[in-house]
Amino acid sequence: MAMVYLYELAHGRSGDKADTSNVCIYARDPKDYPFLKRVLTVERVKEYFGEIVKGEITRYDVDTLCGMNFVMKHALGGGATHSLRLDSLGKSMGGMFLRMKVDTDW
């Protein structure tokens, strides 16, 4: 098995609304989408983000676009008006997500 960064297999879009981060992950190649669906479980994402995401994570599959939308609550330190984090809160969460390492067998 080889370890690769998620950004090698996928690209993403992200944003925020108050204290909720929204990150969409899309397979670069549709043939990788079933693999990504298997490895990017809510449990794995929660483990990866650890204490950064204090609330519930919900995954919505968007099969027609070979993507998944992750909605992460209580993830931004209260939101832009309450957080000491840098601006572009949701964008930084997307960048962090794409730096997740995944095991692959190719």
Coordinates of N, CA, C and O in Angstrom, one line a residue:
M1 N 0.8 -1.2 0.0 CA 0.0 0.0 0.0 C 0.9 1.2 0.0 O 1.9 1.3 0.6
A2 N 0.4 2.3 -0.7 CA 1.1 3.5 -0.8 C 0.3 4.6 -0.1 O -0.9 4.6 -0.2
M3 N 1.0 5.5 0.6 CA 0.3 6.7 1.2 C 0.4 7.8 0.2 O 1.5 8.1 -0.3
V4 N -0.7 8.5 0.0 CA -0.8 9.6 -0.9 C -1.6 10.7 -0.2 O -2.5 10.4 0.6
Y5 N -1.3 11.9 -0.6 CA -2.2 13.0 -0.1 C -3.5 13.0 -0.8 O -3.5 12.7 -2.0
L6 N -4.6 13.3 -0.2 CA -5.9 13.4 -0.8 C -5.9 14.3 -2.0 O -6.6 14.0 -3.0
Y7 N -5.2 15.4 -2.0 CA -5.2 16.3 -3.1 C -4.7 15.6 -4.4 O -4.9 16.1 -5.5
E8 N -4.0 14.5 -4.3 CA -3.5 13.8 -5.5 C -4.7 13.1 -6.2 O -4.6 12.8 -7.4
L9 N -5.7 12.8 -5.4 CA -6.9 12.0 -6.0 C -8.1 12.9 -6.1 O -9.0 12.5 -6.8
A10 N -8.1 14.1 -5.5 CA -9.3 14.8 -5.4 C -9.0 16.3 -5.4 O -7.9 16.7 -5.1
H11 N -10.0 17.1 -5.6 CA -10.0 18.5 -5.4 C -11.1 18.9 -4.6 O -12.0 18.1 -4.3
G12 N -11.2 20.1 -4.1 CA -12.2 20.5 -3.2 C -12.7 21.9 -3.3 O -12.0 22.8 -3.9
R13 N -13.8 22.2 -2.6 CA -14.4 23.6 -2.5 C -14.8 23.6 -1.0 O -15.3 22.7 -0.5
S14 N -14.6 24.8 -0.5 CA -15.0 24.9 0.9 C -15.5 26.3 1.3 O -15.2 27.3 0.5
G15 N -16.2 26.4 2.4 CA -16.6 27.7 2.8 C -17.1 27.6 4.3 O -16.9 26.6 4.9
D16 N -17.7 28.6 4.8 CA -18.2 28.6 6.2 C -19.4 29.4 6.3 O -19.7 30.3 5.5
K17 N -20.2 29.1 7.3 CA -21.4 29.9 7.7 C -21.4 29.8 9.2 O -21.6 28.7 9.8
A18 N -21.1 30.9 9.9 CA -21.1 31.0 11.3 C -20.0 30.0 11.8 O -18.8 30.1 11.4
D19 N -20.4 29.1 12.6 CA -19.4 28.1 13.2 C -19.4 26.8 12.5 O -18.9 25.8 13.0
T20 N -20.0 26.7 11.3 CA -20.0 25.5 10.5 C -19.2 25.6 9.3 O -19.2 26.6 8.5
S21 N -18.3 24.6 9.1 CA -17.5 24.5 7.9 C -18.1 23.5 6.9 O -18.6 22.4 7.3
N22 N -18.0 23.8 5.7 CA -18.6 23.0 4.6 C -17.5 22.7 3.6 O -16.9 23.7 3.0
V23 N -17.1 21.4 3.4 CA -16.0 21.1 2.5 C -16.6 20.0 1.6 O -17.1 19.0 2.0
C24 N -16.4 20.3 0.3 CA -16.8 19.3 -0.8 C -15.5 18.8 -1.4 O -14.6 19.5 -1.7
I25 N -15.5 17.4 -1.4 CA -14.3 16.7 -2.0 C -14.8 16.0 -3.3 O -15.8 15.3 -3.2
Y26 N -14.1 16.2 -4.4 CA -14.5 15.7 -5.7 C -13.4 14.8 -6.2 O -12.2 15.3 -6.3
A27 N -13.6 13.6 -6.7 CA -12.6 12.8 -7.3 C -12.1 13.5 -8.6 O -12.9 13.9 -9.4
R28 N -10.8 13.5 -8.8 CA -10.2 14.0 -10.0 C -10.6 13.1 -11.2 O -10.8 13.5 -12.3
D29 N -10.6 11.8 -10.9 CA -10.9 10.8 -11.9 C -12.1 10.0 -11.3 O -12.0 9.4 -10.2
P30 N -13.1 9.9 -12.1 CA -14.3 9.1 -11.6 C -14.0 7.7 -11.1 O -14.7 7.2 -10.3
K31 N -13.0 7.1 -11.7 CA -12.6 5.7 -11.2 C -12.2 5.7 -9.8 O -12.2 4.6 -9.1
D32 N -11.7 6.8 -9.2 CA -11.3 6.9 -7.8 C -12.4 7.1 -6.9 O -12.2 7.0 -5.7
Y33 N -13.6 7.5 -7.4 CA -14.7 7.9 -6.5 C -15.1 6.8 -5.5 O -15.2 7.0 -4.3
P34 N -15.3 5.5 -6.0 CA -15.7 4.5 -5.0 C -14.6 4.3 -3.9 O -15.0 4.1 -2.8
F35 N -13.3 4.4 -4.2 CA -12.3 4.3 -3.2 C -12.4 5.5 -2.2 O -12.4 5.2 -1.0
L36 N -12.6 6.7 -2.7 CA -12.8 7.8 -1.8 C -14.0 7.7 -0.9 O -13.9 8.0 0.3
K37 N -15.1 7.2 -1.4 CA -16.3 7.0 -0.6 C -16.0 6.0 0.5 O -16.5 6.1 1.6
R38 N -15.2 4.9 0.2 CA -14.8 3.9 1.2 C -13.9 4.5 2.3 O -14.1 4.2 3.5
V39 N -13.0 5.3 2.0 CA -12.0 5.8 3.0 C -12.4 7.1 3.7 O -12.0 7.3 4.8
L40 N -13.2 7.9 3.0 CA -13.6 9.2 3.7 C -14.9 9.1 4.4 O -15.9 9.7 4.1
T41 N -14.8 8.2 5.4 CA -16.0 8.1 6.3 C -16.1 9.2 7.3 O -15.1 9.9 7.5
V42 N -17.2 9.4 7.9 CA -17.4 10.4 8.9 C -16.5 10.2 10.0 O -15.8 11.1 10.5
E43 N -16.3 8.9 10.4 CA -15.4 8.6 11.5 C -14.0 9.0 11.2 O -13.2 9.5 12.0
R44 N -13.5 8.7 10.0 CA -12.1 9.0 9.6 C -11.9 10.5 9.5 O -10.9 11.0 10.0
V45 N -12.9 11.2 9.0 CA -12.8 12.7 9.0 C -12.8 13.3 10.4 O -12.0 14.2 10.7
K46 N -13.6 12.8 11.3 CA -13.6 13.2 12.6 C -12.3 13.0 13.3 O -11.8 13.8 14.0
E47 N -11.7 11.8 13.1 CA -10.4 11.4 13.7 C -9.3 12.4 13.1 O -8.5 12.8 13.9
Y48 N -9.4 12.6 11.8 CA -8.4 13.5 11.2 C -8.4 14.9 11.7 O -7.4 15.5 12.1
F49 N -9.6 15.5 11.9 CA -9.7 16.9 12.3 C -9.6 17.0 13.9 O -9.3 18.0 14.4
G50 N -9.8 15.9 14.6 CA -9.6 15.9 16.0 C -10.4 16.9 16.7 O -11.6 17.1 16.5
E51 N -9.7 17.6 17.6 CA -10.4 18.7 18.4 C -10.8 19.9 17.7 O -11.4 20.8 18.2
I52 N -10.3 20.0 16.4 CA -10.7 21.2 15.6 C -12.2 21.2 15.4 O -12.9 22.3 15.5
V53 N -12.8 20.1 15.1 CA -14.2 19.9 14.9 C -14.8 19.4 16.2 O -14.7 18.2 16.5
K54 N -15.6 20.2 16.9 CA -16.1 19.8 18.2 C -17.5 19.3 18.1 O -18.1 18.7 19.0
G55 N -18.2 19.5 16.9 CA -19.5 19.0 16.8 C -19.7 17.9 15.8 O -18.7 17.2 15.4
E56 N -20.9 17.7 15.3 CA -21.3 16.7 14.4 C -20.7 16.9 13.0 O -20.7 18.0 12.6
I57 N -20.4 15.8 12.4 CA -20.0 15.8 10.9 C -21.0 15.0 10.2 O -21.3 13.9 10.5
T58 N -21.5 15.6 9.1 CA -22.5 14.9 8.2 C -21.9 14.8 6.8 O -21.4 15.9 6.3
R59 N -22.0 13.7 6.2 CA -21.5 13.5 4.8 C -22.7 13.3 3.9 O -23.5 12.5 4.1
Y60 N -22.7 14.1 2.8 CA -23.7 14.0 1.8 C -23.0 13.6 0.5 O -22.1 14.3 0.0
D61 N -23.4 12.4 0.0 CA -22.8 11.9 -1.3 C -23.5 12.6 -2.4 O -24.7 12.8 -2.5
V62 N -22.7 13.0 -3.4 CA -23.1 13.7 -4.6 C -22.6 12.8 -5.8 O -21.6 13.2 -6.4
D63 N -23.2 11.6 -5.9 CA -22.7 10.7 -6.9 C -22.6 11.2 -8.3 O -21.7 10.8 -9.1
T64 N -23.6 12.0 -8.7 CA -23.6 12.5 -10.1 C -22.3 13.4 -10.4 O -22.0 13.6 -11.5
L65 N -21.7 13.9 -9.3 CA -20.5 14.8 -9.5 C -19.3 14.1 -8.9 O -18.2 14.7 -8.9
C66 N -19.4 12.8 -8.6 CA -18.3 12.0 -8.0 C -17.7 12.8 -6.8 O -16.5 12.9 -6.7
G67 N -18.6 13.3 -5.9 CA -18.1 14.0 -4.8 C -18.9 13.8 -3.5 O -19.9 13.1 -3.5
M68 N -18.4 14.3 -2.4 CA -19.0 14.3 -1.1 C -18.9 15.6 -0.5 O -17.9 16.3 -0.6
N69 N -20.0 16.0 0.2 CA -20.0 17.3 0.9 C -20.0 17.0 2.4 O -20.9 16.3 2.9
F70 N -19.0 17.5 3.1 CA -18.9 17.3 4.5 C -19.3 18.6 5.2 O -18.7 19.6 5.0
V71 N -20.3 18.5 6.1 CA -20.8 19.6 6.9 C -20.3 19.4 8.3 O -20.7 18.4 8.9
M72 N -19.4 20.3 8.8 CA -18.8 20.1 10.1 C -19.2 21.2 11.1 O -18.9 22.4 10.8
K73 N -20.0 20.9 12.1 CA -20.5 21.8 13.0 C -19.5 22.1 14.2 O -18.8 21.2 14.6
H74 N -19.6 23.3 14.7 CA -18.7 23.7 15.8 C -17.3 23.5 15.4 O -16.5 22.9 16.2
A75 N -16.9 24.0 14.2 CA -15.6 23.7 13.7 C -14.7 24.9 13.5 O -13.6 24.8 13.1
L76 N -15.3 26.1 13.8 CA -14.6 27.3 13.5 C -14.4 28.3 14.6 O -14.3 29.5 14.5
G77 N -14.3 27.7 15.8 CA -14.0 28.5 17.0 C -15.1 29.6 17.2 O -14.8 30.7 17.7
G78 N -16.3 29.3 16.9 CA -17.4 30.3 17.0 C -17.8 31.1 15.8 O -18.7 31.8 15.8
G79 N -17.0 31.0 14.8 CA -17.2 31.7 13.5 C -16.3 32.9 13.4 O -15.6 33.3 14.4
A80 N -16.4 33.6 12.3 CA -15.5 34.7 12.1 C -15.5 35.8 13.1 O -14.5 36.4 13.4
T81 N -16.6 36.1 13.7 CA -16.7 37.2 14.6 C -16.3 36.8 16.0 O -16.0 37.7 16.9
H82 N -16.1 35.5 16.3 CA -15.7 35.0 17.6 C -14.4 34.3 17.7 O -13.8 34.0 18.7
S83 N -13.8 34.0 16.5 CA -12.6 33.2 16.5 C -11.3 34.0 16.4 O -11.3 35.1 15.9
L84 N -10.3 33.4 17.0 CA -8.9 34.0 16.9 C -8.2 33.5 15.7 O -7.0 33.9 15.4
R85 N -8.8 32.6 14.9 CA -8.2 32.0 13.7 C -8.1 33.1 12.6 O -8.8 34.1 12.6
L86 N -7.3 32.9 11.6 CA -7.1 33.8 10.5 C -8.4 33.9 9.7 O -9.3 33.0 9.8
D87 N -8.5 34.9 8.9 CA -9.7 35.1 8.0 C -9.8 33.9 7.1 O -8.9 33.1 7.0
S88 N -10.8 33.8 6.3 CA -11.1 32.7 5.4 C -11.1 31.3 6.1 O -10.5 30.4 5.7
L89 N -11.9 31.3 7.2 CA -12.0 30.1 8.0 C -12.3 28.8 7.3 O -11.6 27.9 7.4
G90 N -13.4 28.9 6.5 CA -13.8 27.6 5.8 C -12.8 27.2 4.7 O -12.6 26.0 4.5
K91 N -12.1 28.2 4.1 CA -11.1 27.9 3.1 C -9.9 27.1 3.7 O -9.4 26.2 3.1
S92 N -9.5 27.5 4.9 CA -8.4 26.8 5.5 C -8.8 25.4 5.8 O -7.9 24.5 5.8
M93 N -10.0 25.1 6.2 CA -10.5 23.8 6.5 C -10.4 22.9 5.2 O -10.0 21.7 5.3
G94 N -10.7 23.4 4.1 CA -10.6 22.7 2.8 C -9.2 22.3 2.5 O -8.9 21.2 2.1
G95 N -8.3 23.3 2.7 CA -6.9 23.0 2.5 C -6.3 21.9 3.4 O -5.6 21.1 3.0
M96 N -6.7 22.0 4.7 CA -6.3 21.0 5.6 C -6.8 19.6 5.2 O -6.1 18.6 5.3
F97 N -8.1 19.6 4.8 CA -8.7 18.3 4.4 C -7.9 17.6 3.3 O -7.6 16.5 3.3
L98 N -7.6 18.4 2.3 CA -6.8 17.9 1.1 C -5.4 17.4 1.4 O -4.8 16.7 0.7
R99 N -4.9 17.8 2.6 CA -3.6 17.3 3.0 C -3.7 16.0 3.9 O -2.7 15.5 4.4
M100 N -4.9 15.4 4.0 CA -5.1 14.2 4.6 C -4.3 13.1 3.8 O -4.4 13.1 2.6
K101 N -3.7 12.2 4.5 CA -3.0 11.1 3.8 C -3.9 9.9 3.8 O -4.6 9.6 4.8
V102 N -4.0 9.2 2.6 CA -4.8 8.0 2.5 C -4.0 6.9 2.0 O -3.1 7.1 1.2
D103 N -4.3 5.6 2.4 CA -3.7 4.4 1.9 C -4.3 4.0 0.6 O -5.6 4.0 0.6
T104 N -3.5 3.7 -0.4 CA -4.1 3.2 -1.6 C -3.3 2.0 -2.1 O -2.1 1.8 -1.7
D105 N -3.9 1.2 -2.9 CA -3.2 0.0 -3.3 C -2.7 0.0 -4.8 O -2.5 -1.0 -5.4
W106 N -2.6 1.2 -5.3 CA -2.2 1.3 -6.7 C -0.8 1.8 -6.9 O 0.0 2.1 -6.2

